[in-house]
Amino acid sequence: MPDFRIVSSVPFPRMGRMSALDPQRTITELKELRATTGDESGAQRVAFTKTWAKARSWLADKAKATGAEVERDEAGNLWMTLRGVSEKTLLIGGHIDSVPNGGWLDGCLNTLAGLEVLRRIAAEGQPPVTIRLVDWADEEGARFGKSLFGSSACSGNLDMAEARGLTDKEGVSLPDALRGQGIDFEQVRKSGSQLKNAAAYIELHIEQGPVLLDLDLPLGAVLGTFGVERHAITFRGQAAHSGSTPMNRRKDAFLAAAKMSPEIYRITDRHGGVCTIGSCLTKPGIVTSVVEECRITLDQRHLDASALAAMLGEAQEASDRFAREGNVAVSWERLWQIEPMPFNDELIDFCDEAIRETCGESHRLPSGPLHDAAEVARAGVPTVMMFVQSLHGISHNKIEDTKEEHLELAVRAFDRLAAKTIDWIISR
Ligand SMILES: [Zn+2]
């Protein structure tokens, strides 16, 4: 295995850089945040709670110390701005909110690495372009079941009618909860004005999956976020006595549904992407009856829209074939859908370069989970994300972890990405 630390200690040729950037400080601050806003079950920074507000004011104070101006927008997003010579702006994003019993890195690594980049840039004097660190409000959607609240309000993609009707477990509506935070729900989309001068958006995140771990690589450049097609598929046959009905006389809804299982593996063999049958319900669901009705759910994801459409079409065609073979009926119902969100090609190249300069080898990979970055990309801002390896490939759990040496490399590579992106913004 290559020794990444030796490679990464090659001095970076820009003046003043090595002195200001302190990746170890990011790790110290991550631990401080864990100690002050977590407990033995994990991180407890659920959006719009006291603990979240405490974490945010801690972050805001640190940003102010760099000379950044701090403001909160109409959707509750926190913006920390270093004014540059040009109004053209590099955005660096993250989310300090967590799921209940969350890990110590999801979201807050992004913001704290961004803070460290802000410090490095501030130490070099007024930057040539404006630099803004944004802490998105309620990325996780842990309380109201709706992810990417602040970033989708900002990108203009928040479904206001749907969001207006959301309630938490206690029956509190989202607009009422926001009012308690001094946020007027009807005004949240005004936060879109914050993107006015945005020239690029970058975000560091833990991978939350096993791809980089399996490749034994610390960092990867993210190609974009998967599009998703999510459907319920219901096969309808006939209930019949399990003892008296010969095999050749059955209309077995389960048999047809079960054939879908190996089929989705064949579909991903052809197209890549991922498919999951995550649920299977049978009726009447008793041991002595042939299955009359079988409802399965199918979740399909791909980075490429036409490949995703082909995957869906092939699954539909297969279901028709299996229904015909089994003399049963089949119907489809769309549960949810989102388009793939590819990131900016030039920024992906910079991200790749920054990673190779920092630790020798890079890898390009799509993101299965959605991130705030997808919303910013959807708003038309050139966007890229960098992933750092997750141990165990696990997140949204207190066992979520990343090697400290990889966190250090991540901060270094992310800072290089910021520098390259600033140069790119100036050149355009
Ligand atoms: Zn996250």
CSV table of C-alpha atoms and ligand atoms in Angstrom, one decimal:
chain,number,residue,atom,x,y,z
A,1,MET,CA,0.0,0.0,0.0
A,2,PRO,CA,1.5,3.4,-0.9
A,3,ASP,CA,2.4,5.7,2.0
A,4,PHE,CA,0.1,8.6,1.3
A,5,ARG,CA,1.5,10.8,4.0
A,6,ILE,CA,4.9,10.9,2.4
A,7,VAL,CA,3.4,11.8,-1.0
A,8,SER,CA,1.3,14.5,0.6
A,9,SER,CA,4.2,16.2,2.3
A,10,VAL,CA,5.6,17.3,-1.1
A,11,PRO,CA,5.5,21.2,-0.7
A,12,PHE,CA,2.8,22.9,-2.6
A,13,PRO,CA,4.2,25.5,-4.9
A,14,ARG,CA,1.9,28.4,-3.9
A,15,MET,CA,3.2,31.0,-1.5
A,16,GLY,CA,2.0,30.9,2.1
A,17,ARG,CA,-0.1,27.8,1.7
A,18,MET,CA,1.7,25.3,3.9
A,19,SER,CA,1.8,27.7,6.8
A,20,ALA,CA,-1.9,28.5,7.1
A,21,LEU,CA,-3.7,25.2,6.4
A,22,ASP,CA,-3.9,23.0,9.4
A,23,PRO,CA,-5.8,19.8,8.7
A,24,GLN,CA,-5.1,18.5,12.2
A,25,ARG,CA,-7.1,21.5,13.5
A,26,THR,CA,-10.1,20.2,11.6
A,27,ILE,CA,-9.8,16.8,13.3
A,28,THR,CA,-9.5,18.5,16.7
A,29,GLU,CA,-12.6,20.6,15.9
A,30,LEU,CA,-14.6,17.5,14.8
A,31,LYS,CA,-13.8,15.9,18.1
A,32,GLU,CA,-14.8,19.1,20.0
A,33,LEU,CA,-18.1,19.2,18.1
A,34,ARG,CA,-18.7,15.5,18.9
A,35,ALA,CA,-18.0,16.1,22.6
A,36,THR,CA,-20.3,19.1,22.9
A,37,THR,CA,-23.2,18.1,20.6
A,38,GLY,CA,-23.2,14.3,20.9
A,39,ASP,CA,-23.8,11.7,23.5
A,40,GLU,CA,-23.0,8.0,24.0
A,41,SER,CA,-25.5,7.2,21.2
A,42,GLY,CA,-23.9,9.5,18.6
A,43,ALA,CA,-24.3,13.0,17.2
A,44,GLN,CA,-27.6,14.8,18.2
A,45,ARG,CA,-27.5,17.9,16.0
A,46,VAL,CA,-31.0,17.4,14.5
A,47,ALA,CA,-32.0,20.5,12.6
A,48,PHE,CA,-34.0,23.2,14.4
A,49,THR,CA,-33.1,21.9,17.8
A,50,LYS,CA,-31.2,23.6,20.6
A,51,THR,CA,-28.2,21.4,20.1
A,52,TRP,CA,-28.1,22.3,16.4
A,53,ALA,CA,-28.4,26.0,17.1
A,54,LYS,CA,-25.5,25.6,19.6
A,55,ALA,CA,-23.3,23.9,17.0
A,56,ARG,CA,-24.1,26.6,14.5
A,57,SER,CA,-23.2,29.5,16.7
A,58,TRP,CA,-20.0,27.7,17.6
A,59,LEU,CA,-19.3,27.4,13.8
A,60,ALA,CA,-20.3,31.1,13.2
A,61,ASP,CA,-17.9,32.3,15.9
A,62,LYS,CA,-15.0,30.4,14.3
A,63,ALA,CA,-15.9,31.8,10.9
A,64,LYS,CA,-16.1,35.4,12.3
A,65,ALA,CA,-12.5,34.9,13.6
A,66,THR,CA,-11.3,34.6,10.0
A,67,GLY,CA,-12.9,38.0,9.2
A,68,ALA,CA,-15.9,36.5,7.4
A,69,GLU,CA,-19.3,38.2,7.5
A,70,VAL,CA,-22.0,35.9,8.9
A,71,GLU,CA,-25.7,36.0,7.9
A,72,ARG,CA,-28.7,33.7,7.9
A,73,ASP,CA,-30.9,33.6,4.8
A,74,GLU,CA,-34.7,33.3,4.5
A,75,ALA,CA,-34.5,29.4,4.6
A,76,GLY,CA,-32.2,29.3,7.6
A,77,ASN,CA,-29.1,28.6,5.7
A,78,LEU,CA,-26.0,30.1,7.3
A,79,TRP,CA,-23.6,32.0,5.0
A,80,MET,CA,-20.0,33.0,6.0
A,81,THR,CA,-18.5,35.3,3.5
A,82,LEU,CA,-15.0,36.5,2.8
A,83,ARG,CA,-15.4,39.4,0.3
A,84,GLY,CA,-13.0,39.1,-2.6
A,85,VAL,CA,-11.7,41.6,-5.2
A,86,SER,CA,-14.3,40.2,-7.5
A,87,GLU,CA,-18.0,39.5,-6.6
A,88,LYS,CA,-17.7,36.2,-8.5
A,89,THR,CA,-18.1,33.6,-5.8
A,90,LEU,CA,-16.7,30.2,-4.9
A,91,LEU,CA,-19.3,28.4,-2.7
A,92,ILE,CA,-18.1,25.8,-0.2
A,93,GLY,CA,-21.0,23.8,1.3
A,94,GLY,CA,-21.8,21.4,4.1
A,95,HIS,CA,-24.4,20.7,6.8
A,96,ILE,CA,-23.8,20.7,10.5
A,97,ASP,CA,-27.1,19.0,11.2
A,98,SER,CA,-27.1,15.2,11.8
A,99,VAL,CA,-29.7,12.4,12.1
A,100,PRO,CA,-30.5,11.4,15.7
A,101,ASN,CA,-27.7,9.1,16.9
A,102,GLY,CA,-25.6,10.1,13.9
A,103,GLY,CA,-22.0,9.7,13.1
A,104,TRP,CA,-19.2,12.2,13.9
A,105,LEU,CA,-18.4,13.1,10.2
A,106,ASP,CA,-21.5,13.2,8.0
A,107,GLY,CA,-22.0,16.9,7.1
A,108,CYS,CA,-19.8,18.5,9.7
A,109,LEU,CA,-16.6,17.3,8.0
A,110,ASN,CA,-17.7,19.3,5.0
A,111,THR,CA,-18.4,22.5,7.0
A,112,LEU,CA,-15.2,22.2,9.2
A,113,ALA,CA,-12.9,21.4,6.2
A,114,GLY,CA,-14.5,24.4,4.5
A,115,LEU,CA,-13.8,26.5,7.5
A,116,GLU,CA,-10.1,25.5,7.4
A,117,VAL,CA,-10.0,26.4,3.7
A,118,LEU,CA,-11.6,29.8,4.6
A,119,ARG,CA,-8.8,30.3,7.2
A,120,ARG,CA,-6.1,29.5,4.7
A,121,ILE,CA,-7.5,31.9,2.2
A,122,ALA,CA,-8.1,34.7,4.8
A,123,ALA,CA,-4.5,34.4,6.0
A,124,GLU,CA,-3.3,35.2,2.5
A,125,GLY,CA,-5.1,38.6,2.4
A,126,GLN,CA,-8.1,39.6,0.4
A,127,PRO,CA,-9.0,36.8,-2.0
A,128,PRO,CA,-9.3,37.5,-5.7
A,129,VAL,CA,-12.8,36.2,-5.8
A,130,THR,CA,-15.4,36.1,-3.0
A,131,ILE,CA,-15.5,32.9,-0.9
A,132,ARG,CA,-18.6,31.8,0.9
A,133,LEU,CA,-19.0,28.9,3.2
A,134,VAL,CA,-22.6,27.8,3.5
A,135,ASP,CA,-24.1,25.6,6.2
A,136,TRP,CA,-27.3,24.3,4.7
A,137,ALA,CA,-30.4,24.0,7.0
A,138,ASP,CA,-31.8,20.6,7.6
A,139,GLU,CA,-30.0,18.5,5.0
A,140,GLU,CA,-31.0,15.3,6.7
A,141,GLY,CA,-34.7,15.8,7.0
A,142,ALA,CA,-34.6,13.8,10.2
A,143,ARG,CA,-37.6,15.5,11.8
A,144,PHE,CA,-40.0,16.1,8.9
A,145,GLY,CA,-38.9,13.3,6.5
A,146,LYS,CA,-37.8,15.7,3.8
A,147,SER,CA,-34.1,15.9,3.0
A,148,LEU,CA,-32.2,18.9,1.5
A,149,PHE,CA,-34.7,21.5,2.9
A,150,GLY,CA,-32.4,24.6,2.9
A,151,SER,CA,-30.6,23.8,-0.3
A,152,SER,CA,-33.8,22.9,-2.3
A,153,ALA,CA,-35.4,26.2,-1.0
A,154,CYS,CA,-32.3,28.0,-2.3
A,155,SER,CA,-32.2,26.2,-5.6
A,156,GLY,CA,-35.9,26.9,-6.2
A,157,ASN,CA,-36.8,23.2,-6.2
A,158,LEU,CA,-38.6,22.9,-2.9
A,159,ASP,CA,-42.2,21.7,-3.4
A,160,MET,CA,-43.9,24.4,-1.3
A,161,ALA,CA,-47.3,22.6,-1.2
A,162,GLU,CA,-45.8,19.4,-0.1
A,163,ALA,CA,-43.5,21.0,2.5
A,164,ARG,CA,-46.3,23.1,3.9
A,165,GLY,CA,-48.1,19.9,4.9
A,166,LEU,CA,-45.2,18.1,6.5
A,167,THR,CA,-45.6,17.3,10.3
A,168,ASP,CA,-43.2,15.7,12.8
A,169,LYS,CA,-44.0,12.8,15.2
A,170,GLU,CA,-45.6,15.2,17.6
A,171,GLY,CA,-47.9,16.7,14.9
A,172,VAL,CA,-46.0,20.0,14.7
A,173,SER,CA,-46.1,21.3,11.2
A,174,LEU,CA,-42.9,22.4,9.4
A,175,PRO,CA,-44.1,26.0,9.0
A,176,ASP,CA,-44.8,26.1,12.8
A,177,ALA,CA,-41.4,24.6,13.6
A,178,LEU,CA,-39.7,27.1,11.4
A,179,ARG,CA,-41.5,30.0,13.0
A,180,GLY,CA,-40.0,28.9,16.3
A,181,GLN,CA,-36.6,29.5,14.6
A,182,GLY,CA,-37.6,32.9,13.3
A,183,ILE,CA,-38.1,31.6,9.8
A,184,ASP,CA,-41.2,32.5,7.7
A,185,PHE,CA,-42.0,29.5,5.6
A,186,GLU,CA,-43.7,31.5,2.9
A,187,GLN,CA,-40.4,33.4,2.3
A,188,VAL,CA,-37.9,30.5,2.2
A,189,ARG,CA,-37.5,30.5,-1.6
A,190,LYS,CA,-36.1,34.1,-1.4
A,191,SER,CA,-32.9,32.4,-0.2
A,192,GLY,CA,-32.3,31.8,-3.9
A,193,SER,CA,-30.9,35.3,-4.2
A,194,GLN,CA,-27.8,34.0,-2.4
A,195,LEU,CA,-26.7,32.2,-5.5
A,196,LYS,CA,-26.6,35.4,-7.5
A,197,ASN,CA,-22.8,35.6,-8.0
A,198,ALA,CA,-22.1,31.9,-7.5
A,199,ALA,CA,-19.5,30.7,-10.0
A,200,ALA,CA,-18.8,27.3,-8.6
A,201,TYR,CA,-19.8,25.0,-5.7
A,202,ILE,CA,-17.6,22.4,-4.0
A,203,GLU,CA,-18.4,20.0,-1.2
A,204,LEU,CA,-16.4,17.4,0.6
A,205,HIS,CA,-18.3,14.5,2.1
A,206,ILE,CA,-17.6,11.1,3.5
A,207,GLU,CA,-18.5,8.4,0.9
A,208,GLN,CA,-20.9,6.6,3.2
A,209,GLY,CA,-20.4,3.5,1.1
A,210,PRO,CA,-17.6,0.8,0.6
A,211,VAL,CA,-16.2,1.7,-2.9
A,212,LEU,CA,-13.1,3.6,-1.9
A,213,LEU,CA,-12.5,1.2,1.0
A,214,ASP,CA,-12.6,-1.8,-1.3
A,215,LEU,CA,-10.1,0.0,-3.7
A,216,ASP,CA,-7.9,0.9,-0.7
A,217,LEU,CA,-8.0,4.6,-1.8
A,218,PRO,CA,-8.5,7.5,0.5
A,219,LEU,CA,-10.2,10.0,-1.8
A,220,GLY,CA,-12.4,10.0,-4.9
A,221,ALA,CA,-13.9,12.6,-7.3
A,222,VAL,CA,-17.7,12.4,-7.5
A,223,LEU,CA,-19.3,12.3,-11.0
A,224,GLY,CA,-22.7,13.3,-9.9
A,225,THR,CA,-25.7,12.0,-8.0
A,226,PHE,CA,-27.8,9.1,-9.2
A,227,GLY,CA,-31.2,9.5,-10.7
A,228,VAL,CA,-33.8,7.4,-9.0
A,229,GLU,CA,-36.9,5.5,-10.3
A,230,ARG,CA,-38.9,4.0,-7.5
A,231,HIS,CA,-42.0,1.9,-8.2
A,232,ALA,CA,-44.4,-0.5,-6.6
A,233,ILE,CA,-45.2,-3.6,-8.8
A,234,THR,CA,-48.3,-5.6,-8.0
A,235,PHE,CA,-48.9,-9.1,-9.5
A,236,ARG,CA,-52.4,-10.4,-9.2
A,237,GLY,CA,-53.3,-14.1,-9.5
A,238,GLN,CA,-55.8,-16.3,-7.7
A,239,ALA,CA,-55.8,-17.7,-4.2
A,240,ALA,CA,-56.2,-21.5,-4.2
A,241,HIS,CA,-55.9,-24.3,-1.7
A,242,SER,CA,-52.2,-25.4,-1.3
A,243,GLY,CA,-53.2,-29.1,-1.1
A,244,SER,CA,-55.8,-29.5,-3.8
A,245,THR,CA,-54.5,-27.2,-6.6
A,246,PRO,CA,-52.2,-29.0,-9.1
A,247,MET,CA,-49.0,-27.0,-9.9
A,248,ASN,CA,-50.0,-26.6,-13.6
A,249,ARG,CA,-53.4,-25.0,-12.6
A,250,ARG,CA,-52.0,-22.2,-10.4
A,251,LYS,CA,-52.1,-18.5,-10.9
A,252,ASP,CA,-49.3,-17.8,-8.5
A,253,ALA,CA,-48.6,-14.1,-8.0
A,254,PHE,CA,-45.5,-14.8,-5.9
A,255,LEU,CA,-43.9,-17.0,-8.6
A,256,ALA,CA,-44.1,-14.1,-11.1
A,257,ALA,CA,-42.9,-11.5,-8.6
A,258,ALA,CA,-40.0,-13.8,-7.5
A,259,LYS,CA,-38.7,-14.0,-11.1
A,260,MET,CA,-38.0,-10.3,-10.9
A,261,SER,CA,-35.3,-10.8,-8.3
A,262,PRO,CA,-32.7,-12.5,-10.5
A,263,GLU,CA,-33.9,-10.3,-13.4
A,264,ILE,CA,-32.8,-7.0,-11.7
A,265,TYR,CA,-29.3,-8.4,-11.4
A,266,ARG,CA,-29.2,-9.2,-15.1
A,267,ILE,CA,-30.4,-5.6,-15.8
A,268,THR,CA,-27.6,-4.1,-13.8
A,269,ASP,CA,-25.1,-6.5,-15.5
A,270,ARG,CA,-26.1,-4.9,-18.8
A,271,HIS,CA,-26.3,-1.2,-17.7
A,272,GLY,CA,-24.4,-0.7,-14.4
A,273,GLY,CA,-26.3,1.3,-11.8
A,274,VAL,CA,-28.1,-0.4,-8.9
A,275,CYS,CA,-31.5,-2.0,-8.5
A,276,THR,CA,-33.1,-3.1,-5.2
A,277,ILE,CA,-36.3,-5.0,-4.4
A,278,GLY,CA,-36.7,-3.8,-0.9
A,279,SER,CA,-40.1,-5.0,0.0
A,280,CYS,CA,-42.4,-8.0,-0.7
A,281,LEU,CA,-46.0,-8.3,0.6
A,282,THR,CA,-48.2,-11.3,-0.1
A,283,LYS,CA,-51.9,-11.8,0.2
A,284,PRO,CA,-53.6,-13.7,1.7
A,285,GLY,CA,-50.2,-14.4,3.2
A,286,ILE,CA,-51.0,-17.7,4.8
A,287,VAL,CA,-49.2,-21.0,4.6
A,288,THR,CA,-52.0,-22.9,3.1
A,289,SER,CA,-52.8,-20.7,0.1
A,290,VAL,CA,-51.3,-19.9,-3.3
A,291,VAL,CA,-50.5,-16.2,-3.3
A,292,GLU,CA,-53.3,-14.2,-4.9
A,293,GLU,CA,-51.5,-10.8,-4.8
A,294,CYS,CA,-47.8,-10.0,-4.4
A,295,ARG,CA,-46.6,-6.4,-4.2
A,296,ILE,CA,-42.9,-5.7,-4.5
A,297,THR,CA,-41.0,-2.4,-4.5
A,298,LEU,CA,-38.3,-1.7,-7.0
A,299,ASP,CA,-35.7,1.1,-6.5
A,300,GLN,CA,-33.4,1.7,-9.6
A,301,ARG,CA,-30.6,4.2,-9.7
A,302,HIS,CA,-28.1,5.3,-12.4
A,303,LEU,CA,-26.0,8.4,-13.2
A,304,ASP,CA,-27.1,8.3,-16.8
A,305,ALA,CA,-30.7,9.3,-17.6
A,306,SER,CA,-31.0,7.1,-20.7
A,307,ALA,CA,-29.5,4.1,-19.0
A,308,LEU,CA,-31.9,4.6,-16.1
A,309,ALA,CA,-34.8,4.8,-18.6
A,310,ALA,CA,-33.6,1.6,-20.2
A,311,MET,CA,-33.4,-0.2,-16.9
A,312,LEU,CA,-36.9,0.8,-16.1
A,313,GLY,CA,-38.2,-0.2,-19.5
A,314,GLU,CA,-36.5,-3.6,-19.3
A,315,ALA,CA,-37.9,-4.2,-15.8
A,316,GLN,CA,-41.4,-3.4,-17.0
A,317,GLU,CA,-41.0,-5.7,-20.0
A,318,ALA,CA,-39.8,-8.5,-17.8
A,319,SER,CA,-42.7,-8.1,-15.5
A,320,ASP,CA,-45.1,-8.4,-18.4
A,321,ARG,CA,-43.4,-11.5,-19.6
A,322,PHE,CA,-43.4,-13.2,-16.1
A,323,ALA,CA,-47.1,-12.2,-15.7
A,324,ARG,CA,-47.9,-13.8,-19.1
A,325,GLU,CA,-45.9,-17.0,-18.2
A,326,GLY,CA,-47.8,-17.3,-14.9
A,327,ASN,CA,-51.2,-16.4,-16.2
A,328,VAL,CA,-51.4,-13.4,-13.7
A,329,ALA,CA,-51.9,-9.7,-14.1
A,330,VAL,CA,-49.3,-7.0,-13.3
A,331,SER,CA,-49.6,-3.2,-12.6
A,332,TRP,CA,-47.0,-0.6,-11.9
A,333,GLU,CA,-47.2,2.5,-9.7
A,334,ARG,CA,-44.5,5.2,-9.5
A,335,LEU,CA,-43.6,6.0,-5.9
A,336,TRP,CA,-40.9,8.6,-6.5
A,337,GLN,CA,-38.5,9.7,-9.2
A,338,ILE,CA,-35.6,12.2,-9.6
A,339,GLU,CA,-33.3,13.0,-12.5
A,340,PRO,CA,-29.6,12.2,-12.4
A,341,MET,CA,-27.5,15.2,-11.6
A,342,PRO,CA,-24.1,15.0,-13.3
A,343,PHE,CA,-21.4,17.4,-11.9
A,344,ASN,CA,-19.3,19.8,-14.0
A,345,ASP,CA,-16.7,18.0,-16.1
A,346,GLU,CA,-13.9,20.6,-15.6
A,347,LEU,CA,-14.4,20.7,-11.9
A,348,ILE,CA,-14.4,16.9,-11.8
A,349,ASP,CA,-11.0,17.1,-13.6
A,350,PHE,CA,-9.7,19.6,-11.0
A,351,CYS,CA,-11.0,17.4,-8.2
A,352,ASP,CA,-9.2,14.4,-9.7
A,353,GLU,CA,-6.0,16.4,-10.1
A,354,ALA,CA,-6.2,17.7,-6.5
A,355,ILE,CA,-6.6,14.2,-5.2
A,356,ARG,CA,-3.7,12.8,-7.3
A,357,GLU,CA,-1.4,15.7,-6.2
A,358,THR,CA,-2.3,14.9,-2.6
A,359,CYS,CA,-2.2,11.2,-2.4
A,360,GLY,CA,-1.0,9.8,-5.7
A,361,GLU,CA,-4.1,8.1,-7.0
A,362,SER,CA,-7.7,9.0,-7.5
A,363,HIS,CA,-10.9,7.3,-8.5
A,364,ARG,CA,-14.1,8.7,-10.1
A,365,LEU,CA,-17.4,7.4,-8.7
A,366,PRO,CA,-21.0,8.4,-8.6
A,367,SER,CA,-22.9,9.2,-5.5
A,368,GLY,CA,-25.8,6.9,-4.5
A,369,PRO,CA,-27.0,9.2,-1.7
A,370,LEU,CA,-28.4,12.6,-2.6
A,371,HIS,CA,-26.5,15.7,-1.3
A,372,ASP,CA,-27.0,19.4,-1.1
A,373,ALA,CA,-24.5,19.6,-4.0
A,374,ALA,CA,-27.2,18.1,-6.3
A,375,GLU,CA,-29.5,21.0,-5.5
A,376,VAL,CA,-26.9,23.6,-6.3
A,377,ALA,CA,-26.0,21.8,-9.5
A,378,ARG,CA,-29.7,21.7,-10.4
A,379,ALA,CA,-29.8,25.5,-9.9
A,380,GLY,CA,-27.2,25.7,-12.7
A,381,VAL,CA,-24.0,26.4,-10.6
A,382,PRO,CA,-21.0,24.3,-11.8
A,383,THR,CA,-20.5,21.8,-9.0
A,384,VAL,CA,-18.3,19.0,-7.8
A,385,MET,CA,-18.0,16.9,-4.7
A,386,MET,CA,-15.0,15.1,-3.2
A,387,PHE,CA,-15.5,11.8,-1.2
A,388,VAL,CA,-13.2,10.5,1.5
A,389,GLN,CA,-13.2,6.8,2.3
A,390,SER,CA,-15.7,5.6,5.0
A,391,LEU,CA,-14.6,2.7,7.2
A,392,HIS,CA,-17.1,-0.2,7.4
A,393,GLY,CA,-18.9,1.6,4.5
A,394,ILE,CA,-21.4,2.7,7.1
A,395,SER,CA,-23.0,6.1,7.9
A,396,HIS,CA,-26.1,7.5,9.8
A,397,ASN,CA,-24.8,5.4,12.7
A,398,LYS,CA,-22.4,6.2,15.6
A,399,ILE,CA,-19.9,3.6,14.2
A,400,GLU,CA,-19.5,5.8,11.1
A,401,ASP,CA,-15.7,6.5,10.9
A,402,THR,CA,-12.8,7.5,8.7
A,403,LYS,CA,-9.1,7.1,9.4
A,404,GLU,CA,-7.6,10.4,10.8
A,405,GLU,CA,-4.8,10.3,8.2
A,406,HIS,CA,-7.5,10.2,5.5
A,407,LEU,CA,-9.3,13.1,7.0
A,408,GLU,CA,-6.1,15.1,6.9
A,409,LEU,CA,-5.5,14.1,3.3
A,410,ALA,CA,-9.1,15.1,2.6
A,411,VAL,CA,-8.6,18.6,4.0
A,412,ARG,CA,-5.4,19.1,2.0
A,413,ALA,CA,-6.9,17.8,-1.3
A,414,PHE,CA,-10.1,19.8,-0.8
A,415,ASP,CA,-8.0,23.0,-0.2
A,416,ARG,CA,-6.2,22.3,-3.5
A,417,LEU,CA,-9.5,21.9,-5.2
A,418,ALA,CA,-10.6,25.2,-3.8
A,419,ALA,CA,-7.4,26.9,-5.1
A,420,LYS,CA,-7.8,25.3,-8.6
A,421,THR,CA,-11.5,26.4,-8.7
A,422,ILE,CA,-10.6,29.9,-7.7
A,423,ASP,CA,-8.1,30.1,-10.6
A,424,TRP,CA,-10.7,28.7,-12.9
A,425,ILE,CA,-13.3,31.3,-11.8
A,426,ILE,CA,-10.8,34.1,-12.4
A,427,SER,CA,-9.9,32.7,-15.9
A,428,ARG,CA,-13.5,32.7,-17.1
B,1,ZN,ZN,-24.4,14.4,4.7
